[in-house]
Tab-separated table of C-alpha atoms in Angstrom:
chain	number	residue	atom	x	y	z
M	1	MET	CA	18.644	8.940	-0.182
M	2	MET	CA	19.657	7.564	-3.870
M	3	GLY	CA	21.392	11.187	-5.532
M	4	ASN	CA	22.596	9.611	-9.017
M	5	ARG	CA	24.197	6.473	-7.417
M	6	THR	CA	22.745	2.813	-8.198
M	7	PRO	CA	19.804	1.824	-6.330
M	8	ARG	CA	21.656	-1.399	-3.953
M	9	VAL	CA	19.537	-4.072	-3.793
M	10	THR	CA	18.961	-6.924	-1.310
M	11	ILE	CA	16.635	-10.246	-2.318
M	12	TRP	CA	15.895	-12.029	0.645
M	13	ASN	CA	13.689	-15.365	0.163
M	14	GLU	CA	13.532	-18.356	2.464
M	15	TYR	CA	14.824	-20.694	-0.216
M	16	ARG	CA	13.342	-24.336	2.366
M	17	HIS	CA	10.452	-24.806	-1.206
M	18	GLU	CA	13.545	-25.133	-3.862
M	19	ARG	CA	15.579	-27.431	-1.477
M	20	ALA	CA	12.608	-29.820	-0.027
M	21	LYS	CA	10.408	-30.037	-3.050
M	22	PRO	CA	11.429	-31.310	-6.580
M	23	GLU	CA	8.892	-29.516	-8.354
M	24	VAL	CA	10.196	-26.286	-7.126
M	25	ALA	CA	13.682	-27.054	-7.731
M	26	LYS	CA	12.526	-28.123	-11.428
M	27	VAL	CA	11.606	-24.724	-11.753
M	28	TYR	CA	14.111	-22.630	-9.611
M	29	PRO	CA	17.225	-24.866	-9.020
M	30	GLU	CA	18.820	-22.242	-7.850
M	31	GLY	CA	16.462	-20.482	-5.871
M	32	ILE	CA	14.112	-17.694	-6.170
M	33	HIS	CA	16.270	-15.251	-4.979
M	34	GLN	CA	18.524	-16.155	-7.698
M	35	ALA	CA	16.511	-16.545	-10.230
M	36	LEU	CA	15.346	-12.459	-8.789
M	37	ARG	CA	18.766	-11.473	-9.433
M	38	SER	CA	19.606	-12.860	-12.600
M	39	GLY	CA	16.353	-11.130	-14.293
M	40	LEU	CA	17.237	-7.697	-12.254
M	41	THR	CA	21.109	-7.730	-13.310
M	42	PRO	CA	20.251	-6.347	-16.712
M	43	TYR	CA	18.901	-3.364	-14.959
M	44	GLY	CA	22.292	-2.216	-13.881
M	45	PHE	CA	21.397	-2.787	-10.246
M	46	ASP	CA	23.872	-3.743	-7.289
M	47	ILE	CA	22.229	-6.783	-6.111
M	48	ARG	CA	23.290	-9.069	-2.987
M	49	THR	CA	20.925	-11.512	-1.370
M	50	ALA	CA	19.714	-13.175	1.433
M	51	THR	CA	18.107	-16.188	2.937
M	52	LEU	CA	16.318	-17.503	6.076
M	53	ASP	CA	19.040	-20.022	7.264
M	54	GLU	CA	21.921	-17.564	7.353
M	55	PRO	CA	23.261	-16.107	10.289
M	56	GLU	CA	20.353	-13.243	11.581
M	57	HIS	CA	18.969	-14.500	7.951
M	58	GLY	CA	21.524	-12.699	6.947
M	59	LEU	CA	20.126	-9.020	7.661
M	60	THR	CA	22.708	-8.127	9.824
M	61	GLU	CA	23.186	-4.413	10.568
M	62	ASN	CA	25.903	-3.807	8.347
M	63	VAL	CA	23.221	-5.398	5.257
M	64	LEU	CA	20.139	-3.385	5.973
M	65	ASN	CA	22.549	-0.052	6.070
M	66	ASP	CA	23.712	-1.018	3.260
M	67	THR	CA	20.591	-1.610	1.138
M	68	ASP	CA	18.107	0.819	-0.682
M	69	VAL	CA	15.656	-1.547	-1.411
M	70	LEU	CA	14.811	-5.024	0.131
M	71	LEU	CA	12.401	-7.378	-2.016
M	72	TRP	CA	10.910	-10.327	0.386
M	73	TRP	CA	9.721	-13.634	-0.577
M	74	GLY	CA	8.104	-15.775	2.216
M	75	HIS	CA	6.281	-18.722	2.290
M	76	GLY	CA	6.021	-21.620	4.923
M	77	ALA	CA	8.420	-20.083	7.307
M	78	HIS	CA	7.172	-17.170	8.339
M	79	ASP	CA	7.086	-17.458	12.449
M	80	GLU	CA	10.628	-18.683	11.923
M	81	VAL	CA	11.702	-15.253	11.148
M	82	ASP	CA	13.807	-13.593	14.242
M	83	ASP	CA	11.097	-10.759	16.053
M	84	ARG	CA	14.437	-9.102	16.545
M	85	ILE	CA	14.999	-8.874	12.447
M	86	VAL	CA	11.680	-7.858	11.979
M	87	ASP	CA	12.024	-4.981	14.352
M	88	ARG	CA	15.123	-4.065	12.890
M	89	VAL	CA	13.660	-4.225	9.138
M	90	ARG	CA	11.031	-2.133	10.419
M	91	GLU	CA	13.753	0.270	11.724
M	92	ARG	CA	14.702	1.230	8.441
M	93	VAL	CA	12.091	1.155	6.345
M	94	LEU	CA	10.784	3.861	8.688
M	95	GLN	CA	14.206	5.581	7.927
M	96	GLY	CA	13.671	5.454	4.418
M	97	MET	CA	14.499	1.780	2.813
M	98	GLY	CA	12.254	0.608	0.459
M	99	LEU	CA	10.861	-2.135	0.744
M	100	ILE	CA	9.123	-4.983	-2.304
M	101	VAL	CA	6.931	-7.501	-1.074
M	102	LEU	CA	6.388	-10.502	-3.112
M	103	HIS	CA	3.337	-12.838	-3.107
M	104	SER	CA	2.905	-15.229	-0.193
M	105	ALA	CA	5.227	-12.664	1.619
M	106	HIS	CA	2.045	-10.788	2.513
M	107	TYR	CA	1.747	-12.892	5.217
M	108	SER	CA	5.361	-12.319	6.547
M	109	LYS	CA	5.703	-10.830	9.932
M	110	ILE	CA	7.225	-7.640	8.330
M	111	PHE	CA	4.100	-6.770	6.240
M	112	LYS	CA	1.653	-7.355	8.909
M	113	LYS	CA	3.915	-5.638	11.539
M	114	LEU	CA	4.079	-2.503	8.758
M	115	MET	CA	0.083	-2.761	7.423
M	116	GLY	CA	-1.055	-3.303	11.361
M	117	THR	CA	-3.817	-5.739	9.936
M	118	SER	CA	-3.818	-9.784	9.560
M	119	CYS	CA	-2.949	-9.668	5.766
M	120	ALA	CA	-5.471	-12.537	5.282
M	121	LEU	CA	-7.229	-13.562	1.592
M	122	LYS	CA	-8.639	-16.083	0.282
M	123	TRP	CA	-6.693	-18.624	-2.066
M	124	ARG	CA	-6.766	-21.367	-4.713
M	125	GLU	CA	-3.284	-23.360	-5.772
M	126	ALA	CA	-4.635	-24.534	-9.113
M	127	ASP	CA	-3.230	-24.426	-13.032
M	128	GLU	CA	-5.018	-20.485	-13.558
M	129	LYS	CA	-4.583	-17.970	-15.575
M	130	GLU	CA	-4.205	-14.546	-13.851
M	131	ARG	CA	-4.782	-11.235	-16.311
M	132	LEU	CA	-3.121	-8.195	-14.213
M	133	TRP	CA	-4.729	-4.989	-15.434
M	134	ILE	CA	-3.226	-1.377	-14.939
M	135	VAL	CA	-5.140	0.358	-13.405
M	136	LYS	CA	-2.650	3.528	-13.152
M	137	PRO	CA	-0.685	3.602	-16.138
M	138	ALA	CA	0.538	7.075	-15.404
M	139	HIS	CA	2.382	5.474	-12.340
M	140	PRO	CA	6.434	4.797	-12.494
M	141	ILE	CA	5.893	1.306	-11.420
M	142	ALA	CA	3.967	0.707	-14.517
M	143	ALA	CA	6.001	2.403	-16.945
M	144	GLY	CA	6.752	0.341	-20.073
M	145	LEU	CA	3.652	-2.320	-19.386
M	146	PRO	CA	0.613	-2.741	-21.981
M	147	GLU	CA	-2.772	-2.275	-20.501
M	148	TYR	CA	-2.548	-5.321	-19.134
M	149	PHE	CA	-1.076	-9.079	-19.029
M	150	GLU	CA	-1.201	-12.861	-18.566
M	151	LEU	CA	0.154	-15.464	-16.623
M	152	GLU	CA	-1.096	-18.360	-18.498
M	153	GLN	CA	-0.152	-20.334	-14.482
M	154	GLU	CA	-0.842	-18.904	-11.273
M	155	GLU	CA	-2.217	-19.196	-7.829
M	156	MET	CA	-5.634	-17.460	-7.141
M	157	TYR	CA	-5.521	-14.931	-4.325
M	158	GLY	CA	-9.290	-13.170	-3.953
M	159	GLU	CA	-10.545	-10.536	-1.641
M	160	PHE	CA	-10.911	-9.678	0.777
M	161	PHE	CA	-7.419	-8.761	0.872
M	162	ASP	CA	-7.208	-7.524	4.724
M	163	ILE	CA	-5.051	-4.396	3.866
M	164	PRO	CA	-5.378	-0.929	4.533
M	165	ASP	CA	-6.438	0.907	1.510
M	166	PRO	CA	-3.455	1.277	-0.725
M	167	GLU	CA	-2.193	4.854	-0.792
M	168	GLU	CA	-2.137	4.171	-4.695
M	169	LEU	CA	-3.440	1.094	-6.473
M	170	VAL	CA	-1.543	0.402	-9.493
M	171	MET	CA	-3.175	-2.930	-11.158
M	172	VAL	CA	-5.851	-5.332	-10.574
M	173	SER	CA	-5.602	-9.442	-11.097
M	174	TRP	CA	-8.321	-11.346	-12.671
M	175	PHE	CA	-8.866	-15.461	-12.907
M	176	GLU	CA	-10.205	-17.657	-14.620
M	177	GLY	CA	-12.392	-18.737	-11.474
M	178	GLY	CA	-14.028	-15.235	-11.597
M	179	GLU	CA	-12.171	-13.603	-8.388
M	180	VAL	CA	-10.239	-9.937	-8.604
M	181	PHE	CA	-7.606	-9.246	-6.451
M	182	ARG	CA	-5.822	-5.829	-5.376
M	183	SER	CA	-2.254	-7.059	-6.919
M	184	GLY	CA	-0.053	-3.894	-7.106
M	185	CYS	CA	-0.559	-2.077	-3.879
M	186	THR	CA	1.868	1.310	-2.765
M	187	TYR	CA	2.166	2.687	0.589
M	188	THR	CA	4.341	4.575	2.807
M	189	ARG	CA	5.493	4.387	6.350
M	190	GLY	CA	7.662	6.797	7.971
M	191	GLN	CA	10.279	7.777	4.872
M	192	GLY	CA	10.334	4.449	3.490
M	193	LYS	CA	8.322	3.576	0.307
M	194	ILE	CA	6.531	-0.254	0.201
M	195	PHE	CA	4.716	-1.919	-2.928
M	196	TYR	CA	2.984	-5.705	-2.480
M	197	PHE	CA	3.216	-7.504	-5.715
M	198	ARG	CA	0.600	-10.436	-6.093
M	199	PRO	CA	2.057	-13.008	-8.593
M	200	GLY	CA	4.907	-15.306	-7.671
M	201	HIS	CA	4.022	-19.011	-6.754
M	202	GLU	CA	7.119	-21.423	-6.253
M	203	THR	CA	5.853	-24.153	-8.781
M	204	TYR	CA	5.100	-21.824	-11.771
M	205	PRO	CA	8.021	-19.814	-13.953
M	206	THR	CA	6.246	-16.205	-13.039
M	207	TYR	CA	9.779	-14.345	-11.883
M	208	TYR	CA	10.925	-15.291	-15.611
M	209	ARG	CA	8.454	-13.489	-17.141
M	210	GLU	CA	9.660	-9.974	-18.326
M	211	PRO	CA	6.181	-7.865	-17.542
M	212	VAL	CA	6.771	-9.267	-14.034
M	213	VAL	CA	10.986	-8.762	-13.466
M	214	ARG	CA	9.938	-5.069	-15.326
M	215	ILE	CA	7.250	-4.196	-12.745
M	216	ILE	CA	9.861	-5.538	-9.423
M	217	ALA	CA	12.573	-3.094	-11.686
M	218	ASN	CA	10.476	-0.568	-11.784
M	219	ALA	CA	9.307	-0.412	-8.073
M	220	ILE	CA	12.880	-0.679	-7.032
M	221	HIS	CA	13.717	2.659	-8.970
M	222	TRP	CA	10.692	3.894	-7.063
M	223	SER	CA	11.113	3.080	-3.501
M	224	ALA	CA	14.482	3.797	-3.973
M	225	ALA	CA	13.635	7.581	-5.172
M	226	GLU	CA	15.121	10.556	-3.587
M	227	ARG	CA	12.902	11.152	-0.251
M	228	GLY	CA	12.038	14.553	0.784
M	229	ALA	CA	13.205	16.197	4.233
M	230	ALA	CA	13.938	14.126	6.787
M	231	PRO	CA	11.356	14.216	9.818
M	232	GLN	CA	12.749	16.263	13.235
M	233	PHE	CA	12.018	14.914	16.742
M	234	GLY	CA	12.263	15.851	20.173
M	235	ASN	CA	12.473	19.240	21.976
M	236	ALA	CA	11.940	22.447	19.788
M	237	LYS	CA	14.029	25.245	20.412
M	238	PRO	CA	12.305	27.532	23.019
M	239	LEU	CA	10.403	30.546	22.381
M	240	GLU	CA	12.808	33.202	23.001
M	241	ALA	CA	15.403	31.855	20.847
M	242	ILE	CA	13.400	31.716	18.139
M	243	ARG	CA	11.889	35.200	18.316
M	244	GLY	CA	15.864	36.464	18.820
M	245	GLN	CA	16.337	34.923	14.953
M	246	GLY	CA	13.667	37.649	13.424
């Protein structure tokens, strides 16, 4: 899929909280999508952004066809995402586009559709320390990270998290209240690679933290990596033609 080309990244964000809530605007004055863009730009990606209130949510066929990896942050307006756009994104994932699902986007239409489960969980909104343990240190998404790092303020997500068993579990979170959570999970759907990454509540400056940005950058490279042979479907050659090739 990639060869030596720079990964083309689209960062999608509802961009509602930042415009409606002063406490969120104070942390992300230009939106979560722009904070992520600023943090990821030094990694050399070709980045564009898209938001919910743009025509077609900013995810036209041309945009998606020009995207190697899509980042998705959503929270309060999951139901407003047009089902046609969800189907369009799903088709691109199956064709090989990477998808990185951030924080409360666990409940987005696209993630639930790709997982086939409710993707429900426990949560508690509080100024609470989160410690993220790297449990698969050899994974490319964990490159350059210590064995754990801490976020002094985050929202708690707790098990049970109603997702399919991850193909790879890269990191696990512990919270001050004692809960644990599968916070870095990978999946494959069709030709597309998916990474769910837990941190990122809108009232905390999580997306300015270097380890968090590093994980997302690593996940972009991982999910944009070269694919194997494209599968072939449909009617196969007649047996006589195959025998004639021998």
